[in-house]
Short mmCIF file of C-alpha atoms and ligand atoms in Angstrom, two decimals:
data_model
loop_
_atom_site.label_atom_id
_atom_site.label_comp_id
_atom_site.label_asym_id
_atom_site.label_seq_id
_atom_site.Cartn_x
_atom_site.Cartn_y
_atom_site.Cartn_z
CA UNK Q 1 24.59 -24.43 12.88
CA UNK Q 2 24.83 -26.49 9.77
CA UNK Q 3 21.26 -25.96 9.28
CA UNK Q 4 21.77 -22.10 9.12
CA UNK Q 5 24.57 -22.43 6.82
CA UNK Q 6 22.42 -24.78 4.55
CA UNK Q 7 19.18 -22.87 4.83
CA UNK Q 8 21.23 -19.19 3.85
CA UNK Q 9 22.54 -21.32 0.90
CA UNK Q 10 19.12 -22.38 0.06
CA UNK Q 11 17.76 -19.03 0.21
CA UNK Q 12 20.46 -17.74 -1.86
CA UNK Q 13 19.65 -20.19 -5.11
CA UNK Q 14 16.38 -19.35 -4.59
CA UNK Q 15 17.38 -15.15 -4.75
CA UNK Q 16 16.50 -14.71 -8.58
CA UNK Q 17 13.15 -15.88 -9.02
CA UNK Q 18 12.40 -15.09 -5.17
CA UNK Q 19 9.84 -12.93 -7.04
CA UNK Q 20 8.06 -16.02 -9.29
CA UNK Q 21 8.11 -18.14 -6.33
CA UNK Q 22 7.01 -16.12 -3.31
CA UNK Q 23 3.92 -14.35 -2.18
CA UNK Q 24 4.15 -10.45 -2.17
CA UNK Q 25 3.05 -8.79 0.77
CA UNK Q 26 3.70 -5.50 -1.05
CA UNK Q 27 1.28 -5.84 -3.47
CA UNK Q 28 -0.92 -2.80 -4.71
CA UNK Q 29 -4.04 -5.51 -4.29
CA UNK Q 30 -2.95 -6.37 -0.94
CA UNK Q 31 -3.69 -4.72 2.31
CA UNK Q 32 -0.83 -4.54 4.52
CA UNK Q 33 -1.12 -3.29 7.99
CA UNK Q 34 2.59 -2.60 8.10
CA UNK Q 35 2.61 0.47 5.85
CA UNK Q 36 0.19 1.95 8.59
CA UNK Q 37 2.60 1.25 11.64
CA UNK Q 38 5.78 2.34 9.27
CA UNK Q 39 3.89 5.63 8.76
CA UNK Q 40 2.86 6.01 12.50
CA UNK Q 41 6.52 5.83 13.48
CA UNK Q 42 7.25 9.20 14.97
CA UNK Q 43 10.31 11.51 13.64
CA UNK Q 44 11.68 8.81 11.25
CA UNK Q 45 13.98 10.90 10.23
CA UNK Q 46 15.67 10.72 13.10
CA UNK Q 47 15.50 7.11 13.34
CA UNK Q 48 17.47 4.02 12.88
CA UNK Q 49 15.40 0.72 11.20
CA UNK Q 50 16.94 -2.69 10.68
CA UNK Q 51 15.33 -4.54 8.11
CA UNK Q 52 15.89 -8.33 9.09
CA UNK Q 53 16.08 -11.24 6.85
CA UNK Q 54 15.11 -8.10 4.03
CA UNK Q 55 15.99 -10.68 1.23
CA UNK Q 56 15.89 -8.97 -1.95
CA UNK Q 57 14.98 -5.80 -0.59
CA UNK Q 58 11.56 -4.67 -1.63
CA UNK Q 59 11.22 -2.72 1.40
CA UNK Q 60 14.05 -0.70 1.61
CA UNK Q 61 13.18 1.78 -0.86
CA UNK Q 62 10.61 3.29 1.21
CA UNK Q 63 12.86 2.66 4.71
CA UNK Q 64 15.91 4.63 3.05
CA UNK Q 65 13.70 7.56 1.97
CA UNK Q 66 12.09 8.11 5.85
CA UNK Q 67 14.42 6.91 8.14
CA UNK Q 68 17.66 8.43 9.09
CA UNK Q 69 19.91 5.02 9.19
CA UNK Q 70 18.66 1.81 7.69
CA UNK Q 71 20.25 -1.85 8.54
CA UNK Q 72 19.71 -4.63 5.89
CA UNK Q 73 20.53 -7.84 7.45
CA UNK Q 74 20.34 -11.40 5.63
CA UNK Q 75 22.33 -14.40 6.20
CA UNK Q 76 21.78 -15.22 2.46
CA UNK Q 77 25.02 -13.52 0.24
CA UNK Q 78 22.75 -14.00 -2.91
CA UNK Q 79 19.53 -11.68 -1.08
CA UNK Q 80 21.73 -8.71 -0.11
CA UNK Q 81 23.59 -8.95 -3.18
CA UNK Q 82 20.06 -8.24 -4.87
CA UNK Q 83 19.17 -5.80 -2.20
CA UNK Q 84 22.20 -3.37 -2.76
CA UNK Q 85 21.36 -3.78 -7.06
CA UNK Q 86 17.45 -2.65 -6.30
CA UNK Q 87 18.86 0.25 -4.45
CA UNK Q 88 21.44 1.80 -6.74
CA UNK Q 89 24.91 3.35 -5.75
CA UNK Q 90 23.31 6.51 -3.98
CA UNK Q 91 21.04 4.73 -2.07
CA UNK Q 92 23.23 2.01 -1.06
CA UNK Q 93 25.39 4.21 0.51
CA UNK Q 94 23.22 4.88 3.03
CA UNK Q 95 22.04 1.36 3.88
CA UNK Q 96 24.59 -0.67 5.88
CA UNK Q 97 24.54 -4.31 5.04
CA UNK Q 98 25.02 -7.17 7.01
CA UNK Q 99 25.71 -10.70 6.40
CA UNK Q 100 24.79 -12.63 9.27
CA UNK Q 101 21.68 -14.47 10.60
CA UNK Q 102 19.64 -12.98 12.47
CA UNK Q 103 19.89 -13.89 16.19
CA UNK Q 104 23.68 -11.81 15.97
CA UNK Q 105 23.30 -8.64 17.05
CA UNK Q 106 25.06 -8.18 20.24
CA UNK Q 107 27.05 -5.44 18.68
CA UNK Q 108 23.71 -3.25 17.65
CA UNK Q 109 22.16 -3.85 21.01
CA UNK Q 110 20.02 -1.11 22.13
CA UNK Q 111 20.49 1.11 19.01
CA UNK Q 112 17.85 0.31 16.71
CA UNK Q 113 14.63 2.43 17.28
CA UNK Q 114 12.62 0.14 14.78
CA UNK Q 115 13.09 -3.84 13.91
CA UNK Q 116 11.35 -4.83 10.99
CA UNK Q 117 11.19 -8.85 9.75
CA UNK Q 118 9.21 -9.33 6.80
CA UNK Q 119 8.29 -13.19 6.36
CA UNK Q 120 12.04 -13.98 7.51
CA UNK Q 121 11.19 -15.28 11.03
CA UNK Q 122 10.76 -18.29 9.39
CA UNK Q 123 13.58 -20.48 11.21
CA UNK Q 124 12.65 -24.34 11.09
CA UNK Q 125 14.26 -24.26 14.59
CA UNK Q 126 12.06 -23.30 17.62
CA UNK Q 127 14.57 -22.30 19.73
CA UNK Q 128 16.95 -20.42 17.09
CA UNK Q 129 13.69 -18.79 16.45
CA UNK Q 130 13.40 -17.67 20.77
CA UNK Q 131 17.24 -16.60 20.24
CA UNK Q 132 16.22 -14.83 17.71
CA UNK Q 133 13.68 -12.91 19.46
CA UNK Q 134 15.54 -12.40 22.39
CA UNK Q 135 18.33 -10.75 20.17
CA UNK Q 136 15.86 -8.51 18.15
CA UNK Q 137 14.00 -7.55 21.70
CA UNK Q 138 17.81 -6.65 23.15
CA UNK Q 139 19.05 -4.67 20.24
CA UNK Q 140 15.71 -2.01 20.63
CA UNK Q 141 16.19 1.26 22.02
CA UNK Q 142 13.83 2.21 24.88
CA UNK Q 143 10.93 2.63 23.41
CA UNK Q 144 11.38 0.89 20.18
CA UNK Q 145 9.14 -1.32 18.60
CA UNK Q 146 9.40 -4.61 16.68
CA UNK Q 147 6.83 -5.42 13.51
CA UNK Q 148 6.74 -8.29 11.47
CA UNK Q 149 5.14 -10.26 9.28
CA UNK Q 150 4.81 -14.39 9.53
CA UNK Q 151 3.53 -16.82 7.43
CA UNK Q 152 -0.09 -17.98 8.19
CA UNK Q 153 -0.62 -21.88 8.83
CA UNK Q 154 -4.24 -21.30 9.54
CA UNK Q 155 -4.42 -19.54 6.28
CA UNK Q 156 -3.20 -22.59 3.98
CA UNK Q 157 -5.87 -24.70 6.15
CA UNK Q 158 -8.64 -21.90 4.89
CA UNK Q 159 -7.44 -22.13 1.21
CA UNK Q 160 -7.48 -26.21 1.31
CA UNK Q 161 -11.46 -25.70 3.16
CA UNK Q 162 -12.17 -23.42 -0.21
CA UNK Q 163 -10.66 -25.43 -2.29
CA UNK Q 164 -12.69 -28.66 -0.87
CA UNK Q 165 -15.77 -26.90 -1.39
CA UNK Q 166 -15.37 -25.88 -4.82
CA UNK Q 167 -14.58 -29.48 -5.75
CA UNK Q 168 -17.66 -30.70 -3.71
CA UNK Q 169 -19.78 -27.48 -5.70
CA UNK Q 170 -18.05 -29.29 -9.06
CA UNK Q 171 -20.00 -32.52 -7.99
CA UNK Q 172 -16.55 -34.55 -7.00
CA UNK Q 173 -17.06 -37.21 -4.06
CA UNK Q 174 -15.74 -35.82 -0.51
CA UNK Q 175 -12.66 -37.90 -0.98
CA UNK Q 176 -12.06 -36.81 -4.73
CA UNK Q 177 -12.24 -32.93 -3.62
CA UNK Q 178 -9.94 -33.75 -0.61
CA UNK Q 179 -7.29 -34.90 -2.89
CA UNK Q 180 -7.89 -32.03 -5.20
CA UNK Q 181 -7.76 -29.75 -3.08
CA UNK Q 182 -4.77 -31.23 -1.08
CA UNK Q 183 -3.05 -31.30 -4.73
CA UNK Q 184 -4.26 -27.62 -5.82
CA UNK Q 185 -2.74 -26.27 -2.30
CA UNK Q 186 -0.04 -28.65 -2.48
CA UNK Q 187 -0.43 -30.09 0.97
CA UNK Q 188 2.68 -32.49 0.60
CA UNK Q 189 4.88 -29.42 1.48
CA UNK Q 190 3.38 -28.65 4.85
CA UNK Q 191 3.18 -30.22 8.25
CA UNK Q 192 0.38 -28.34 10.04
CA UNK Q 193 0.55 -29.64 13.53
CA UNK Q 194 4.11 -28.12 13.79
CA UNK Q 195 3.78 -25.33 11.22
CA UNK Q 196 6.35 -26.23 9.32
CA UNK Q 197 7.14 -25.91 5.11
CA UNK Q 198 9.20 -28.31 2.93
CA UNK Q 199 10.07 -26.85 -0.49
CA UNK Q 200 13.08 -27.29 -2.78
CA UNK Q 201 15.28 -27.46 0.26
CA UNK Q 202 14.07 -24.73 2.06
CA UNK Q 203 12.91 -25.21 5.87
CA UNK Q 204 10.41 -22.48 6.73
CA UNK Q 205 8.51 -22.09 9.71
CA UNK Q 206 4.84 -21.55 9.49
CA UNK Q 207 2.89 -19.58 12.32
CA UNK Q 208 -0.72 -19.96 14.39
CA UNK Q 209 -1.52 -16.11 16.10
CA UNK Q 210 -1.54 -17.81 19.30
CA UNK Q 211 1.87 -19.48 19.17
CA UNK Q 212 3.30 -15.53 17.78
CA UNK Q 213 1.58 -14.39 21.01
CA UNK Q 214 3.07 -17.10 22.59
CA UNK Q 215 6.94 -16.77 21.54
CA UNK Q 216 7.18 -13.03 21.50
CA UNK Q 217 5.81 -12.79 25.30
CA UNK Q 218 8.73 -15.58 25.92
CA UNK Q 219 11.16 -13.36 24.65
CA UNK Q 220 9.79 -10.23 26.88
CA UNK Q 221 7.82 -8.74 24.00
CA UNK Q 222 4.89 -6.52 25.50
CA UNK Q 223 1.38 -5.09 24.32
CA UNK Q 224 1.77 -7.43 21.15
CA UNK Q 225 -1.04 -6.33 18.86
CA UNK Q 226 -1.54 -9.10 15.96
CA UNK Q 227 -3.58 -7.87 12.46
CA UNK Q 228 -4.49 -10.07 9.38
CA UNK Q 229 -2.22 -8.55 5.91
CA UNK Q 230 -5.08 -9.82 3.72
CA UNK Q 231 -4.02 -11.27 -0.01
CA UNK Q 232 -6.72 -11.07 -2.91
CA UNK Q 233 -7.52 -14.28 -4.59
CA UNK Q 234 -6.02 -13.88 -7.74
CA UNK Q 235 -3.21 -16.06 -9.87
CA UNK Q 236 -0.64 -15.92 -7.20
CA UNK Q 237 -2.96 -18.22 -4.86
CA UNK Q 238 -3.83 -22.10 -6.11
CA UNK Q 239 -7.18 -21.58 -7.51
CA UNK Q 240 -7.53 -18.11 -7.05
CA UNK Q 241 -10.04 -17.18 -9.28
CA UNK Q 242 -12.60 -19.10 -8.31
CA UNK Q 243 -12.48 -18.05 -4.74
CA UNK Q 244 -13.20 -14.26 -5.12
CA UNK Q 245 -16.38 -14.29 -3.55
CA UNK Q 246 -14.33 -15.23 -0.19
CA UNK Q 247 -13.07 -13.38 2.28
CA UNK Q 248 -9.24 -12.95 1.28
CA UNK Q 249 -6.37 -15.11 2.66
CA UNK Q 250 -3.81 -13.99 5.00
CA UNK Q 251 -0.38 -13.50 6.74
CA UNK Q 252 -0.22 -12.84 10.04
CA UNK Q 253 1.30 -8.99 10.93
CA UNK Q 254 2.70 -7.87 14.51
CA UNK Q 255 3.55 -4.81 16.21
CA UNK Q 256 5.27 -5.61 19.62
CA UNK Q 257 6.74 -3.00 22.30
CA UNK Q 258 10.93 -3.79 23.15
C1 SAM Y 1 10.65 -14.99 2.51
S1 SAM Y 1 12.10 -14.02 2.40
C2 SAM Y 1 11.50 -12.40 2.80
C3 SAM Y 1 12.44 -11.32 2.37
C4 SAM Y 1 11.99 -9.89 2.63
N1 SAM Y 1 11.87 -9.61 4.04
C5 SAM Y 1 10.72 -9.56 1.89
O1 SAM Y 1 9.81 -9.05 2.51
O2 SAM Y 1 10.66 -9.79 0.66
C6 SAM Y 1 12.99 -14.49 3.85
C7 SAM Y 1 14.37 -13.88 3.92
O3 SAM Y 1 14.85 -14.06 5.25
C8 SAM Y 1 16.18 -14.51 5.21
N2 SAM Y 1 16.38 -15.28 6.44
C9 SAM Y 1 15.69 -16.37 6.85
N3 SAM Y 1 16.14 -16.78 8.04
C10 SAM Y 1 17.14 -15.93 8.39
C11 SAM Y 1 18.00 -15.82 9.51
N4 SAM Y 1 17.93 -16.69 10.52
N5 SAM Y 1 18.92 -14.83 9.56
C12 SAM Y 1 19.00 -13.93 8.52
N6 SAM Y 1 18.22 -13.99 7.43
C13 SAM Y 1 17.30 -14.97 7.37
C14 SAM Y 1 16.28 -15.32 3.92
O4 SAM Y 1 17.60 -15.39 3.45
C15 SAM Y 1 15.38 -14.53 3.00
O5 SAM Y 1 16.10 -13.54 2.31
#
């Protein structure tokens, strides 16, 4: 537990410039399968959503306006804190807030008709992460549904591949446009055999489709449907601009059934 309590500390320094330093999966340039499955959501209005791990809480704009109750959860003080400032005094009054990580929610169990967790299943810890996922599974209503967004290992492998080549294109020896490419992508922060993310103190963990398959069945997850949220190359990714000719890189997005 002193890894949760140092990771929601971490994640709270890193509240301000979350913006600077993170990829945005909201992005007009970016196409996100979520928005479909938010808008297939029948009667919304009737609805109660829990956004988990919502951070700074881009998406809860567009939650509060369609949904009947909206739960902002975070175990980072410094996230909410943001969260309740994007939404304003109204607004906020209609969001409840929570402090807490994520695998606590005995006391909402089977209430919430919609779990949302944007990029925050990202627990260094494989088996907080199955707790987690067990807790999110037992707080759905009949019915409900879970969707979600991880952070792609196989993607950063693609961008380092792209990155290779355009070095090899450039004329640079194989090993030259390893090491550029490695440097561009910044390879010292990742372990890709465990899928995990080292950066100023934060522990993230990074995700394969087969092991989100894999974990979400464990926790009694059915008819898991799995869907690229495609990024365009442009400033936000190493290199970007040189790579717009590729396919785009990638999160992976999830719709499960409770
Ligand atoms: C990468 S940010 C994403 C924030 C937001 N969902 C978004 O789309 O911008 C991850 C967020 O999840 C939160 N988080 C990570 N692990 C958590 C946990 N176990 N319990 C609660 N919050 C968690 C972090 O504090 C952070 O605000």
């Amino acid at each position: 537990m002193n890894e949760l309590r140092s990771q929601a500390s971490t994640w709270s320094r890193h509240a301000a410039r979350y913006d600077e330093l993170f990829l945005d999966p909201y992005g007009p340039h970016v196409e996100n399968p979520l928005w479909e499955a938010l808008a297939a959501v029948p009667d919304p209005a009737r609805k109660t959503v829990a956004d988990l791990g919502c951070g700074t809480g881009p998406l809860l704009p567009y939650l509060v306006e369609r949904f009947q109750r909206v739960i902002a959860l975070d175990f980072a003080p410094a996230m909410l804190e943001c969260a309740g400032d994007r939404l304003g005094p109204a607004a906020a009054d209609r969001v409840t807030f929570l402090e807490r990580p994520m695998h606590e929610l005995d006391d909402l169990a089977g209430q919430i008709d919609v779990a949302v967790a944007v990029n925050s299943l990202v627990m260094p810890d494989v088996r907080l992460v199955d707790r987690t996922l067990r807790s999110i599974r037992a707080c759905l209503r009949p019915g409900g549904q879970f969707l979600g967004i991880v952070p792609s290992i196989d993607a950063i492998c693609y961008h380092l591949m792209l990155l290779m080549e355009h070095a090899l294109d450039q004329g640079h020896l194989p090993r030259e446009a390893q090491k550029l490419a490695a440097l561009h992508a910044e390879r010292r922060h990742y372990d890709f055999a465990f899928g995990q993310f080292h950066f100023q103190g934060l522990r993230q963990k990074f995700w394969r489709p087969f092991e989100v398959e894999y974990r979400l069945a464990k926790a009694g997850f059915t008819s898991t449907k799995l869907r690229k949220v495609l990024y365009p190359w442009d400033d936000s990714l190493a290199g970007g601009e040189s790579l717009t000719g590729f396919p785009p890189s990638w999160d992976w997005f999830f719709r499960a059934l409770g």
